[in-house]
């Protein structure tokens, strides 16, 4: 059941500290600064040359996030919408690792993307929540995100657990491909270890309700971010449109001047995500939308005060490692979407036209 919550979505948002503890348990060895995934013996990926990530929807946003994590580690990686990949697969060979990211493990587009590389020599890895799902049978290897069952149609805790698992996997791939332990790993594993507590702090202290109350009458919302803040912006907008039925659009803050700025007025709240890298550039974009009188909601670290004078609201996230900060920013946006949809009395757990798993292409 819903365990006293009004909706499964809210229950699953609040389950995130527990889900994340399950995700990282036994997988991060802070003593020697190494990430360990029990399913993948050390060295399993030492001959990987490039990585394709295939996924849809929220899982695609986790895949985009991982593309940045891998690029930061000097690994060639690209995220693809699996529904596009299957119909026009880019070249793969025995140096390619194809990672399919899917909460359900049953998404038809993602299964067909994996089938499209069979016989090319590419290796395949499933990253999923559901034990024994079709995807785990189609891929050579599987890593579970261990988020626990997700009932609400809108994916919440699965995104957090996917990204946490992809952080560990990126570290593992980097250890295999480059050898040794990167100097930054210790900090990162420490930030991962406190991530469940950091999420709990957001759940306890979030001011998302005042944001939802201030703006739920608007008809259009924009979400902007850079780097890992870009997939988080896309995810914030996807969640918002799925459950409020209002128009919401996410894009890279870098894209703003190249078109979307034409739509920004005093009627379009803009959510700006700051993740501790390139924040000055994103602040510049905030000043641009501010000059068009758009309301600004910043999502920013406790210690980042440069934005305070330019934002109507600041949703705070604990200071942490850059790679982890996007998970925290996304939790604030989950709360905003949920609370805005609740103000509008939408059927949050079963949005119109949507199904939990999309088993046709
Ligand atoms: C978003 C959502 C969908 C799924 C997408 C992929 O809240 O639920 O966009 O993320 O259909 O599903 P999985 O991860 O099961 O492959």
PDB file of N, CA and C in Angstrom, residues 32-67:
ATOM      1  N   UNK A  32      39.998   1.751   0.408  1.00  0.00           N
ATOM      2  CA  UNK A  32      41.014   1.838  -0.647  1.00  0.00           C
ATOM      3  C   UNK A  32      40.537   2.696  -1.819  1.00  0.00           C
ATOM      4  N   UNK A  33      39.425   3.419  -1.619  1.00  0.00           N
ATOM      5  CA  UNK A  33      38.969   4.364  -2.643  1.00  0.00           C
ATOM      6  C   UNK A  33      38.538   3.697  -3.938  1.00  0.00           C
ATOM      7  N   UNK A  34      37.992   2.488  -3.852  1.00  0.00           N
ATOM      8  CA  UNK A  34      37.579   1.812  -5.088  1.00  0.00           C
ATOM      9  C   UNK A  34      36.095   1.522  -5.094  1.00  0.00           C
ATOM     10  N   UNK A  35      35.516   1.639  -6.295  1.00  0.00           N
ATOM     11  CA  UNK A  35      34.122   1.244  -6.485  1.00  0.00           C
ATOM     12  C   UNK A  35      34.108  -0.229  -6.853  1.00  0.00           C
ATOM     13  N   UNK A  36      33.174  -0.972  -6.283  1.00  0.00           N
ATOM     14  CA  UNK A  36      33.092  -2.415  -6.557  1.00  0.00           C
ATOM     15  C   UNK A  36      31.659  -2.765  -6.913  1.00  0.00           C
ATOM     16  N   UNK A  37      31.497  -3.449  -8.025  1.00  0.00           N
ATOM     17  CA  UNK A  37      30.164  -3.923  -8.376  1.00  0.00           C
ATOM     18  C   UNK A  37      30.252  -5.439  -8.418  1.00  0.00           C
ATOM     19  N   UNK A  38      29.569  -6.073  -7.482  1.00  0.00           N
ATOM     20  CA  UNK A  38      29.745  -7.515  -7.285  1.00  0.00           C
ATOM     21  C   UNK A  38      29.497  -8.308  -8.565  1.00  0.00           C
ATOM     22  N   UNK A  39      28.629  -7.755  -9.431  1.00  0.00           N
ATOM     23  CA  UNK A  39      28.279  -8.489 -10.643  1.00  0.00           C
ATOM     24  C   UNK A  39      29.429  -8.495 -11.658  1.00  0.00           C
ATOM     25  N   UNK A  40      30.368  -7.541 -11.518  1.00  0.00           N
ATOM     26  CA  UNK A  40      31.389  -7.354 -12.553  1.00  0.00           C
ATOM     27  C   UNK A  40      32.777  -7.508 -11.943  1.00  0.00           C
ATOM     28  N   UNK A  41      33.449  -8.613 -12.165  1.00  0.00           N
ATOM     29  CA  UNK A  41      34.767  -8.792 -11.556  1.00  0.00           C
ATOM     30  C   UNK A  41      35.755  -7.732 -12.051  1.00  0.00           C
ATOM     31  N   UNK A  42      36.699  -7.301 -11.196  1.00  0.00           N
ATOM     32  CA  UNK A  42      37.674  -6.285 -11.606  1.00  0.00           C
ATOM     33  C   UNK A  42      38.376  -6.696 -12.902  1.00  0.00           C
ATOM     34  N   UNK A  43      38.558  -5.734 -13.791  1.00  0.00           N
ATOM     35  CA  UNK A  43      39.225  -6.020 -15.065  1.00  0.00           C
ATOM     36  C   UNK A  43      38.279  -6.460 -16.168  1.00  0.00           C
ATOM     37  N   UNK A  44      37.004  -6.655 -15.822  1.00  0.00           N
ATOM     38  CA  UNK A  44      36.043  -7.170 -16.818  1.00  0.00           C
ATOM     39  C   UNK A  44      35.959  -6.284 -18.058  1.00  0.00           C
ATOM     40  N   UNK A  45      36.250  -4.988 -17.893  1.00  0.00           N
ATOM     41  CA  UNK A  45      36.065  -4.054 -19.014  1.00  0.00           C
ATOM     42  C   UNK A  45      37.361  -3.420 -19.485  1.00  0.00           C
ATOM     43  N   UNK A  46      38.505  -4.070 -19.208  1.00  0.00           N
ATOM     44  CA  UNK A  46      39.775  -3.396 -19.522  1.00  0.00           C
ATOM     45  C   UNK A  46      39.961  -3.164 -21.024  1.00  0.00           C
ATOM     46  N   UNK A  47      39.278  -3.934 -21.873  1.00  0.00           N
ATOM     47  CA  UNK A  47      39.474  -3.711 -23.320  1.00  0.00           C
ATOM     48  C   UNK A  47      38.364  -2.877 -23.974  1.00  0.00           C
ATOM     49  N   UNK A  48      37.542  -2.221 -23.157  1.00  0.00           N
ATOM     50  CA  UNK A  48      36.481  -1.373 -23.728  1.00  0.00           C
ATOM     51  C   UNK A  48      37.082  -0.079 -24.265  1.00  0.00           C
ATOM     52  N   UNK A  49      36.696   0.293 -25.494  1.00  0.00           N
ATOM     53  CA  UNK A  49      37.218   1.517 -26.119  1.00  0.00           C
ATOM     54  C   UNK A  49      36.186   2.639 -26.175  1.00  0.00           C
ATOM     55  N   UNK A  50      34.936   2.250 -26.332  1.00  0.00           N
ATOM     56  CA  UNK A  50      33.914   3.303 -26.317  1.00  0.00           C
ATOM     57  C   UNK A  50      32.598   2.728 -25.818  1.00  0.00           C
ATOM     58  N   UNK A  51      31.759   3.645 -25.335  1.00  0.00           N
ATOM     59  CA  UNK A  51      30.520   3.233 -24.672  1.00  0.00           C
ATOM     60  C   UNK A  51      29.320   3.909 -25.308  1.00  0.00           C
ATOM     61  N   UNK A  52      28.290   3.125 -25.589  1.00  0.00           N
ATOM     62  CA  UNK A  52      26.993   3.673 -25.984  1.00  0.00           C
ATOM     63  C   UNK A  52      26.012   3.404 -24.849  1.00  0.00           C
ATOM     64  N   UNK A  53      25.245   4.414 -24.487  1.00  0.00           N
ATOM     65  CA  UNK A  53      24.189   4.228 -23.493  1.00  0.00           C
ATOM     66  C   UNK A  53      22.857   4.367 -24.213  1.00  0.00           C
ATOM     67  N   UNK A  54      21.965   3.414 -24.053  1.00  0.00           N
ATOM     68  CA  UNK A  54      20.667   3.475 -24.742  1.00  0.00           C
ATOM     69  C   UNK A  54      19.549   3.415 -23.707  1.00  0.00           C
ATOM     70  N   UNK A  55      18.547   4.277 -23.880  1.00  0.00           N
ATOM     71  CA  UNK A  55      17.477   4.380 -22.877  1.00  0.00           C
ATOM     72  C   UNK A  55      16.395   5.325 -23.386  1.00  0.00           C
ATOM     73  N   UNK A  56      15.242   5.333 -22.707  1.00  0.00           N
ATOM     74  CA  UNK A  56      14.154   6.273 -23.018  1.00  0.00           C
ATOM     75  C   UNK A  56      13.735   7.028 -21.754  1.00  0.00           C
ATOM     76  N   UNK A  57      13.103   8.178 -21.970  1.00  0.00           N
ATOM     77  CA  UNK A  57      12.466   8.922 -20.877  1.00  0.00           C
ATOM     78  C   UNK A  57      13.437   9.268 -19.762  1.00  0.00           C
ATOM     79  N   UNK A  58      12.983   9.040 -18.542  1.00  0.00           N
ATOM     80  CA  UNK A  58      13.808   9.340 -17.373  1.00  0.00           C
ATOM     81  C   UNK A  58      15.128   8.582 -17.426  1.00  0.00           C
ATOM     82  N   UNK A  59      15.084   7.336 -17.883  1.00  0.00           N
ATOM     83  CA  UNK A  59      16.311   6.538 -17.963  1.00  0.00           C
ATOM     84  C   UNK A  59      17.290   7.146 -18.968  1.00  0.00           C
ATOM     85  N   UNK A  60      16.756   7.773 -20.007  1.00  0.00           N
ATOM     86  CA  UNK A  60      17.624   8.468 -20.975  1.00  0.00           C
ATOM     87  C   UNK A  60      18.323   9.655 -20.304  1.00  0.00           C
ATOM     88  N   UNK A  61      17.628  10.323 -19.408  1.00  0.00           N
ATOM     89  CA  UNK A  61      18.276  11.444 -18.704  1.00  0.00           C
ATOM     90  C   UNK A  61      19.404  10.929 -17.806  1.00  0.00           C
ATOM     91  N   UNK A  62      19.194   9.766 -17.171  1.00  0.00           N
ATOM     92  CA  UNK A  62      20.278   9.155 -16.387  1.00  0.00           C
ATOM     93  C   UNK A  62      21.443   8.784 -17.310  1.00  0.00           C
ATOM     94  N   UNK A  63      21.123   8.319 -18.520  1.00  0.00           N
ATOM     95  CA  UNK A  63      22.164   7.949 -19.491  1.00  0.00           C
ATOM     96  C   UNK A  63      22.959   9.174 -19.941  1.00  0.00           C
ATOM     97  N   UNK A  64      22.257  10.297 -20.164  1.00  0.00           N
ATOM     98  CA  UNK A  64      22.958  11.550 -20.523  1.00  0.00           C
ATOM     99  C   UNK A  64      23.892  11.984 -19.398  1.00  0.00           C
ATOM    100  N   UNK A  65      23.403  11.858 -18.186  1.00  0.00           N
ATOM    101  CA  UNK A  65      24.195  12.207 -16.999  1.00  0.00           C
ATOM    102  C   UNK A  65      25.474  11.363 -17.008  1.00  0.00           C
ATOM    103  N   UNK A  66      25.325  10.061 -17.284  1.00  0.00           N
ATOM    104  CA  UNK A  66      26.483   9.157 -17.288  1.00  0.00           C
ATOM    105  C   UNK A  66      27.454   9.487 -18.412  1.00  0.00           C
ATOM    106  N   UNK A  67      26.932   9.956 -19.538  1.00  0.00           N
ATOM    107  CA  UNK A  67      27.814  10.354 -20.643  1.00  0.00           C
ATOM    108  C   UNK A  67      28.807  11.409 -20.153  1.00  0.00           C
TER     109      UNK A  67
END
